[in-house]
Coordinates of C-alpha atoms in Angstrom, one line a residue:
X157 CA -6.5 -31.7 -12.3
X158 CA -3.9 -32.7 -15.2
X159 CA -4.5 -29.1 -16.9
X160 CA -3.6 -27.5 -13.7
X161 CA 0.1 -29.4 -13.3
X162 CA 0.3 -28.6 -16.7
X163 CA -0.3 -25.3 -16.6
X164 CA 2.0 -24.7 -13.5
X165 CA 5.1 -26.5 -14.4
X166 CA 7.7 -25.2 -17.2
X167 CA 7.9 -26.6 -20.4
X168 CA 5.5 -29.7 -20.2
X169 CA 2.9 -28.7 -22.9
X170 CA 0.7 -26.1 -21.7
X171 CA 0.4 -22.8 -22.6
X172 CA 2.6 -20.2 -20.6
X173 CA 1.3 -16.4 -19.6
X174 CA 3.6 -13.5 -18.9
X175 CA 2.2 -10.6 -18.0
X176 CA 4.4 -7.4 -19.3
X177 CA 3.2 -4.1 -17.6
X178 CA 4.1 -0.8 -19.2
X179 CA 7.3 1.4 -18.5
X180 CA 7.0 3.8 -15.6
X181 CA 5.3 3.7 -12.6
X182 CA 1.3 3.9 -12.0
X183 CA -0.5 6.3 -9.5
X184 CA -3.1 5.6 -7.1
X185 CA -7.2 5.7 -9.0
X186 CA -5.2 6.2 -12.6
X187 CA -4.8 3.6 -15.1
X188 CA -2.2 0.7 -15.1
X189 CA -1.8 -0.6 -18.3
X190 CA 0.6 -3.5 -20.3
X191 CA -0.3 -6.9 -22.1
X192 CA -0.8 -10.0 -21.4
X193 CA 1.4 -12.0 -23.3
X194 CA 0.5 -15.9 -24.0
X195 CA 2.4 -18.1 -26.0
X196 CA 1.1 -21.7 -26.9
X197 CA 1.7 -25.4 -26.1
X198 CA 2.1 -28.6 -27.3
X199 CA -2.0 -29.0 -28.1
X200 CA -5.1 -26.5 -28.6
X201 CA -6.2 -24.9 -25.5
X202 CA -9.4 -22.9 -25.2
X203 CA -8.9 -19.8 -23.0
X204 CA -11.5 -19.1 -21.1
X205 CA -10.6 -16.0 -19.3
X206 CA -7.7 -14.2 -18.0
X207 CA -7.6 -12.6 -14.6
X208 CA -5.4 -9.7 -13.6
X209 CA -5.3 -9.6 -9.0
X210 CA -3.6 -6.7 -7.1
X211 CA -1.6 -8.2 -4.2
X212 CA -0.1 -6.3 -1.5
X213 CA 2.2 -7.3 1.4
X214 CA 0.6 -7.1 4.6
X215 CA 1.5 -6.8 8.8
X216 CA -1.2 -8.0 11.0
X217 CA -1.5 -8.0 14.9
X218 CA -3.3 -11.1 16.6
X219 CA -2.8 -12.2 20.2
X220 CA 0.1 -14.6 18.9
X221 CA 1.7 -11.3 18.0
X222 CA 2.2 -9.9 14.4
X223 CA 2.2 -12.0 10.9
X224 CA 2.8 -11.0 7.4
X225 CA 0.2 -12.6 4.6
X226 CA -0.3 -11.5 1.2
X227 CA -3.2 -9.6 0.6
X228 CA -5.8 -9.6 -2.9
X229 CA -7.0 -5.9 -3.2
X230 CA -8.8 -5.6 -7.2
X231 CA -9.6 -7.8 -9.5
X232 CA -10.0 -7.6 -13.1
X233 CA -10.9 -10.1 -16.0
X234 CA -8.9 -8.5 -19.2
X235 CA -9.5 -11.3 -21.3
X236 CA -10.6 -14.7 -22.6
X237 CA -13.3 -16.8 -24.4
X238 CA -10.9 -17.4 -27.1
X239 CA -8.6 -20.7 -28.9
X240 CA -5.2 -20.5 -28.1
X241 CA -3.6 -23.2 -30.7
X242 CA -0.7 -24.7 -30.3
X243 CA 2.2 -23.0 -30.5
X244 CA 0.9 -19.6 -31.3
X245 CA 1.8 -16.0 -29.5
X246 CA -1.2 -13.8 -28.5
X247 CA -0.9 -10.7 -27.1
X248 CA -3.9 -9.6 -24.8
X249 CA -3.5 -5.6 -23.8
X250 CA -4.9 -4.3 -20.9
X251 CA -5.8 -1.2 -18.9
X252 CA -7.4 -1.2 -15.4
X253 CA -7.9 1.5 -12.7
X254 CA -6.4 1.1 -9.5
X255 CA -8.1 1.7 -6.3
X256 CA -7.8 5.0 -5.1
X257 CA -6.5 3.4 -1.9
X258 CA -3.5 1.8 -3.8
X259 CA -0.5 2.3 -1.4
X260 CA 2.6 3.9 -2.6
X261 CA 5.5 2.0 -3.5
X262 CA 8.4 4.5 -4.0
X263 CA 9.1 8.5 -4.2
X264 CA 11.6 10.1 -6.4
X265 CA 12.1 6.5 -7.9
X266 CA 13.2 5.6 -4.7
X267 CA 11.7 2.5 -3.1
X268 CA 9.9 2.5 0.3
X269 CA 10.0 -0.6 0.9
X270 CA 6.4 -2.2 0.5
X271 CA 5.6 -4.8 -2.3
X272 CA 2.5 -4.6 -4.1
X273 CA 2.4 -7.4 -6.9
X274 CA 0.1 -7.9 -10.0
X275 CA -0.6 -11.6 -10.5
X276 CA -2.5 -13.4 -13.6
X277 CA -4.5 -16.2 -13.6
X278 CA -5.2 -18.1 -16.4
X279 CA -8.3 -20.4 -16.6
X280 CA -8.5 -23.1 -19.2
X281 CA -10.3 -26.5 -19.4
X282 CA -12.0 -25.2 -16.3
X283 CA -8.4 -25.3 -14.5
X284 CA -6.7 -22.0 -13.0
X285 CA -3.1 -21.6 -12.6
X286 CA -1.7 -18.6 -10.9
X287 CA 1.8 -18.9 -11.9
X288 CA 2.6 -15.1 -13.1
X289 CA 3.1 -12.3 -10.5
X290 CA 5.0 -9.0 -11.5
X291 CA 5.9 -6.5 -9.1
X292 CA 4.1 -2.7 -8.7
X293 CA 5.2 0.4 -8.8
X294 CA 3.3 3.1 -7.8
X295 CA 4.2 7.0 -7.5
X296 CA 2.3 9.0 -5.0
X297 CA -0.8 11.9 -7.1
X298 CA 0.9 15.8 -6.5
X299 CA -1.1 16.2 -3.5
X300 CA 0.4 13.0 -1.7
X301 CA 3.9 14.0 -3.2
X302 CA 3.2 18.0 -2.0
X303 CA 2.7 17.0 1.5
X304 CA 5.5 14.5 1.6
X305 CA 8.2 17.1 0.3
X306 CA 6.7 19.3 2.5
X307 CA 7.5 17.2 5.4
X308 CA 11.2 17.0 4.2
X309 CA 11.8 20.2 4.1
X310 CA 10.6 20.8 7.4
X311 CA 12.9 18.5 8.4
X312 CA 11.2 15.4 8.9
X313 CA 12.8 12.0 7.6
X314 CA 12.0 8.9 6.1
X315 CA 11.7 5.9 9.1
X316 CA 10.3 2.8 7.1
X317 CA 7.0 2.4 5.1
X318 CA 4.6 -0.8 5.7
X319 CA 1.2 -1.8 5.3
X320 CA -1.2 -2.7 8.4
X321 CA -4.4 -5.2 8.1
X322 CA -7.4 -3.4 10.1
X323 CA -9.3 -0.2 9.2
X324 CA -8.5 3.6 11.0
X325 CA -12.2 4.0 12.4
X326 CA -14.0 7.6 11.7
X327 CA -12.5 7.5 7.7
X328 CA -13.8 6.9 4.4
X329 CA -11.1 3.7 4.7
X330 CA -12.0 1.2 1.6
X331 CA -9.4 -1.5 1.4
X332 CA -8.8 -3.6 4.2
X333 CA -5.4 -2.6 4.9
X334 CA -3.6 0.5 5.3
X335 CA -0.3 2.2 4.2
X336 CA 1.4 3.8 7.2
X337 CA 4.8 6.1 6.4
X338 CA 7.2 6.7 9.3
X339 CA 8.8 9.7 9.7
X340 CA 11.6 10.9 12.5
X341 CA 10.9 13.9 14.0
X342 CA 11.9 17.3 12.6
X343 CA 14.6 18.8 15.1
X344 CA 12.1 21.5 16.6
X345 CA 9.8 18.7 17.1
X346 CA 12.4 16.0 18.9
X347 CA 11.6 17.2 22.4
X348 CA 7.7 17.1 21.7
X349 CA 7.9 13.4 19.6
X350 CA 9.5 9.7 19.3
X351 CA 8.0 9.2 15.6
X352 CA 5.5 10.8 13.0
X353 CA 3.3 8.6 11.1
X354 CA 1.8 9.4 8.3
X355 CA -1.8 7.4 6.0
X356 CA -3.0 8.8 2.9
X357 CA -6.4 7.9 2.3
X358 CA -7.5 8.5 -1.0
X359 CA -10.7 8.9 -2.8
X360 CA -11.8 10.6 -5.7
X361 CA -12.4 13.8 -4.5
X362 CA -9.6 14.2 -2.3
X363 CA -6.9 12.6 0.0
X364 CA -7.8 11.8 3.8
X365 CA -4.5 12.7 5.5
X366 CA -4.3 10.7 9.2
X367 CA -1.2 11.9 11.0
X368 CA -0.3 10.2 14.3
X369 CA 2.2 11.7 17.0
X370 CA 4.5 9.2 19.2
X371 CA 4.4 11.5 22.1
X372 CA 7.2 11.4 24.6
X373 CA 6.5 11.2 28.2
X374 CA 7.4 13.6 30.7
X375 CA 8.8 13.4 34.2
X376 CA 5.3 12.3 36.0
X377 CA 3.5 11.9 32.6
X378 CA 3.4 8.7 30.1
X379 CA 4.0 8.4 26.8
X380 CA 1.1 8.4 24.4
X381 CA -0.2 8.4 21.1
X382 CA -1.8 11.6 19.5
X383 CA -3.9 11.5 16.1
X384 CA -5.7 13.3 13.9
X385 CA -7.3 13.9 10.8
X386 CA -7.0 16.5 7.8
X387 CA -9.1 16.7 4.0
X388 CA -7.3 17.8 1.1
X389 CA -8.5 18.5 -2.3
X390 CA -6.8 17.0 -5.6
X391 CA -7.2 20.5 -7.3
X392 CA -5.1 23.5 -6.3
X393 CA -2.3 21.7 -4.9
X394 CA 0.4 24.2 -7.0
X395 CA -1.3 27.1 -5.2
X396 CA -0.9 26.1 -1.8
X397 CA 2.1 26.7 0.2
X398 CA 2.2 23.2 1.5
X399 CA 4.9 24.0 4.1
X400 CA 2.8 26.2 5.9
X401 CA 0.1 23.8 5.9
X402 CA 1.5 21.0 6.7
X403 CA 3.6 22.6 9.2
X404 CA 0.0 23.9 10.9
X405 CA -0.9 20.5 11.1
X406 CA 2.2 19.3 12.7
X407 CA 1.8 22.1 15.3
X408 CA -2.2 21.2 15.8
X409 CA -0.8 17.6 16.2
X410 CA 1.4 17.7 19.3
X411 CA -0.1 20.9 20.8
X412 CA -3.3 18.8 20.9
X413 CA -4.5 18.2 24.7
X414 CA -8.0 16.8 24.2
X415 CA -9.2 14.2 26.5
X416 CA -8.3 10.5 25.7
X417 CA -11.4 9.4 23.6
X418 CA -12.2 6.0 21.4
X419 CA -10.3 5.3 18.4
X420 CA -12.9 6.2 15.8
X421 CA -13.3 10.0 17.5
X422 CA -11.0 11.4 14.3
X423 CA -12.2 15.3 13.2
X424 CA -14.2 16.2 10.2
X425 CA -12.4 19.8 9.5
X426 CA -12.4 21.6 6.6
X427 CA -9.9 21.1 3.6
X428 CA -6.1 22.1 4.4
X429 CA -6.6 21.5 8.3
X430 CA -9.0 22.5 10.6
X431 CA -9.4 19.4 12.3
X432 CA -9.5 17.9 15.8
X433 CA -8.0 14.6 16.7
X434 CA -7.7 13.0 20.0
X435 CA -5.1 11.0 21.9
X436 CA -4.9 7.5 23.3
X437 CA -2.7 5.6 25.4
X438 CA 0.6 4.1 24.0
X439 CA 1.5 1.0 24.5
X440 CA 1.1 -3.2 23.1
X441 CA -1.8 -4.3 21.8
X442 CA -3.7 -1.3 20.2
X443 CA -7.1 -2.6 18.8
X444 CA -6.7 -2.6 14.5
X445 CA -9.1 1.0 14.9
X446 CA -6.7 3.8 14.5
X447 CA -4.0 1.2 15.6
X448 CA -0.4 1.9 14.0
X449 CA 2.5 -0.5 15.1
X450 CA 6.5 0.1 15.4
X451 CA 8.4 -0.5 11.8
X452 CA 7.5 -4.0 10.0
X453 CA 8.9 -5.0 6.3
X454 CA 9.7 -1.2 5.6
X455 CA 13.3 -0.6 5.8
X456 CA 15.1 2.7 7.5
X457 CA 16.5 5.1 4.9
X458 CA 17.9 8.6 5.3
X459 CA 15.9 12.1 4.0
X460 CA 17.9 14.1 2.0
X461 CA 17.6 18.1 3.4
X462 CA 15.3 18.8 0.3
X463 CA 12.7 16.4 0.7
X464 CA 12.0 13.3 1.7
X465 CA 14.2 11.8 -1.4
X466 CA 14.9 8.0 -0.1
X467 CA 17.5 5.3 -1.4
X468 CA 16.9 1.5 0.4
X469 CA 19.6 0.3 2.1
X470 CA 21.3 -2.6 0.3
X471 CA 19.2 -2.0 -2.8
X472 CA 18.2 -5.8 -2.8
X473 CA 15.0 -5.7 -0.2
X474 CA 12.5 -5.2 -2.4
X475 CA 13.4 -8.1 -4.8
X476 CA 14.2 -10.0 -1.3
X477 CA 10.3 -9.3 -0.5
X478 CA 9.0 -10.2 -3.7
X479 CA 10.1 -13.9 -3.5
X480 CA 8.7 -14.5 -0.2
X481 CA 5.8 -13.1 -1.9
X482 CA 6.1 -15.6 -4.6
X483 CA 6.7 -18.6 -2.0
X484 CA 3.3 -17.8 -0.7
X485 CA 1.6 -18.1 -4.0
X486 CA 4.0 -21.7 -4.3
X487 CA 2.1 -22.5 -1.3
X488 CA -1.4 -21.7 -2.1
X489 CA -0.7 -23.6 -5.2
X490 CA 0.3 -26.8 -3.6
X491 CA -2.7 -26.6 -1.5
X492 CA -4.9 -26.2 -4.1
X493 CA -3.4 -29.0 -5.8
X494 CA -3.8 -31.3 -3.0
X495 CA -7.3 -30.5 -2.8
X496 CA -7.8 -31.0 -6.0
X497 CA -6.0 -34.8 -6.3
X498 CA -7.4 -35.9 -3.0

């Protein structure tokens, strides 16, 4: 449709929408908040809604091997049913809640490496043009950041950080993709384990912690993977000495001799760790159910001795990331256009 070229080239006549979120970074099941900020064209235009959509870089396995897509997690209508005459600046201000699930995009201000992108679409004349995406940032709750200095100081640290397409069977899981963190073995744990991984699953009342061991094979034994599954309350987590818990669930972890059961046979323990996991074989082509894969888009970074306090290497990946992400939404774009003309 005319409206629709219109609305997605520069300077032509139609309105143009940039969405301005505000300073500091936003936390997983809290409010993100900003404005939407439209500014008029060459003619009248009646609004008819504007659409904020959380999008996340994604990894997926397939038989053709793995693939990265953009993924829509929320969706929120902020605004619309409204004039916008020509030439005029409107503001629209906005607050949403994230999904508790929301991955996490950096730690200490440091970036880990996964894109998560907020992109507005604005529907006039009964045309939709998708043209605005700003990037995320989102800082871990206390109990995410607890466990993760925790791990630092224990002297685990920081591999790479991605997200995976597929659910972890046995969990409360809600989005249909996962975050996975990657941590390198702590030195009294090197002989035991290749790689730690760590998902947060979080939920109102808590955070679902899935830990997975890269377990190295012996003499006569192979390699495998080891996983399990702890509950942690958001409340309390100043009065806990998070080293010592995390540190029993390390232990639990690659102790753990249980029989090699299905994927979704994760523990129900009760909050700070006593849980059961079980162990499966390692090796290509895990099923997306409790399946974690080797480093993807995250990038390696070093852990500092106090935490898990991470710097990417080359500073520019992030910003590398989001314009792929943007040449996706180019993509969909033309498609839709396409359609729309033949």
């Amino acid at each position: 449709m005319v409206f629709k070229r219109l609305l997605g080239s520069l300077g032509v006549g139609g309105p143009t929408v940039d969405t301005v979120l505000d300073p500091g970074a936003a936390r997983p099941g809290q409010t993100l908040s900003g404005q939407v900020q439209l500014k008029g064209g060459d003619a009248d235009f009646d609004i008819e809604h504007i659409t904020l959509e959380l999008v996340a870089r994604v990894e997926a396995e397939h038989d053709g091997g793995e693939s990265e897509g953009v993924v829509a997690f929320g969706r929120f209508t902020v605004g619309g049913g409204f004039r916008l005459a020509a030439g005029e600046p409107r503001a629209v201000p906005f607050g949403v809640t994230l999904p508790w699930e929301t991955p996490v995009t950096e730690l200490y201000g440091q970036g880990l490496g996964v894109v998560l992108g907020v992109r507005t679409e604005l529907a006039v004349a009964g045309a939709r043009d998708k043209g605005d995406l700003d990037q995320l940032t989102v800082a871990p709750l206390p109990v995410q950041e607890a466990i993760l200095e925790a791990l630092g100081q224990l002297g685990f640290g920081f591999r790479s950080a991605d997200l995976e397409y597929g659910r972890i069977g046995g969990t409360g899981q809600q989005l249909p993709f996962y975050q996975e963190i990657e941590l390198t073995p702590a030195p009294q744990y090197a002989h035991q384990v290749n790689e730690i991984e760590v998902t947060f699953l979080t939920n109102p009342g808590g955070v679902e912690v899935v830990l997975e061991a890269d377990k190295r094979g012996g003499l006569f034994t192979s390699g495998h993977d080891t996983l399990t599954r702890f509950t942690v309350p958001h409340e309390g987590v100043e009065h806990q000495d998070w080293n010592t818990v995390v540190d029993g669930w390390i232990r639990q972890l690659v102790e753990h001799r249980a029989a090699y059961g299905s994927h979704s046979a994760y523990g129900h323990g009760d909050p700070y760790g006593q849980s059961h996991g079980h162990s499966h074989g390692h090796g290509p082509g895990h099923g997306h159910d409790g399946h974690r894969s080797g480093p993807g888009m995250g990038t390696a970074v070093a852990a500092g001795a106090a935490g898990l306090a991470v710097g990417v290497a080359g500073g520019m990946v992030a910003a590398e990331v989001v314009d792929e992400v943007g040449d996706f939404f180019e993509g969909e774009d033309e498609e839709e256009a396409g359609e729309e003309e033949g």
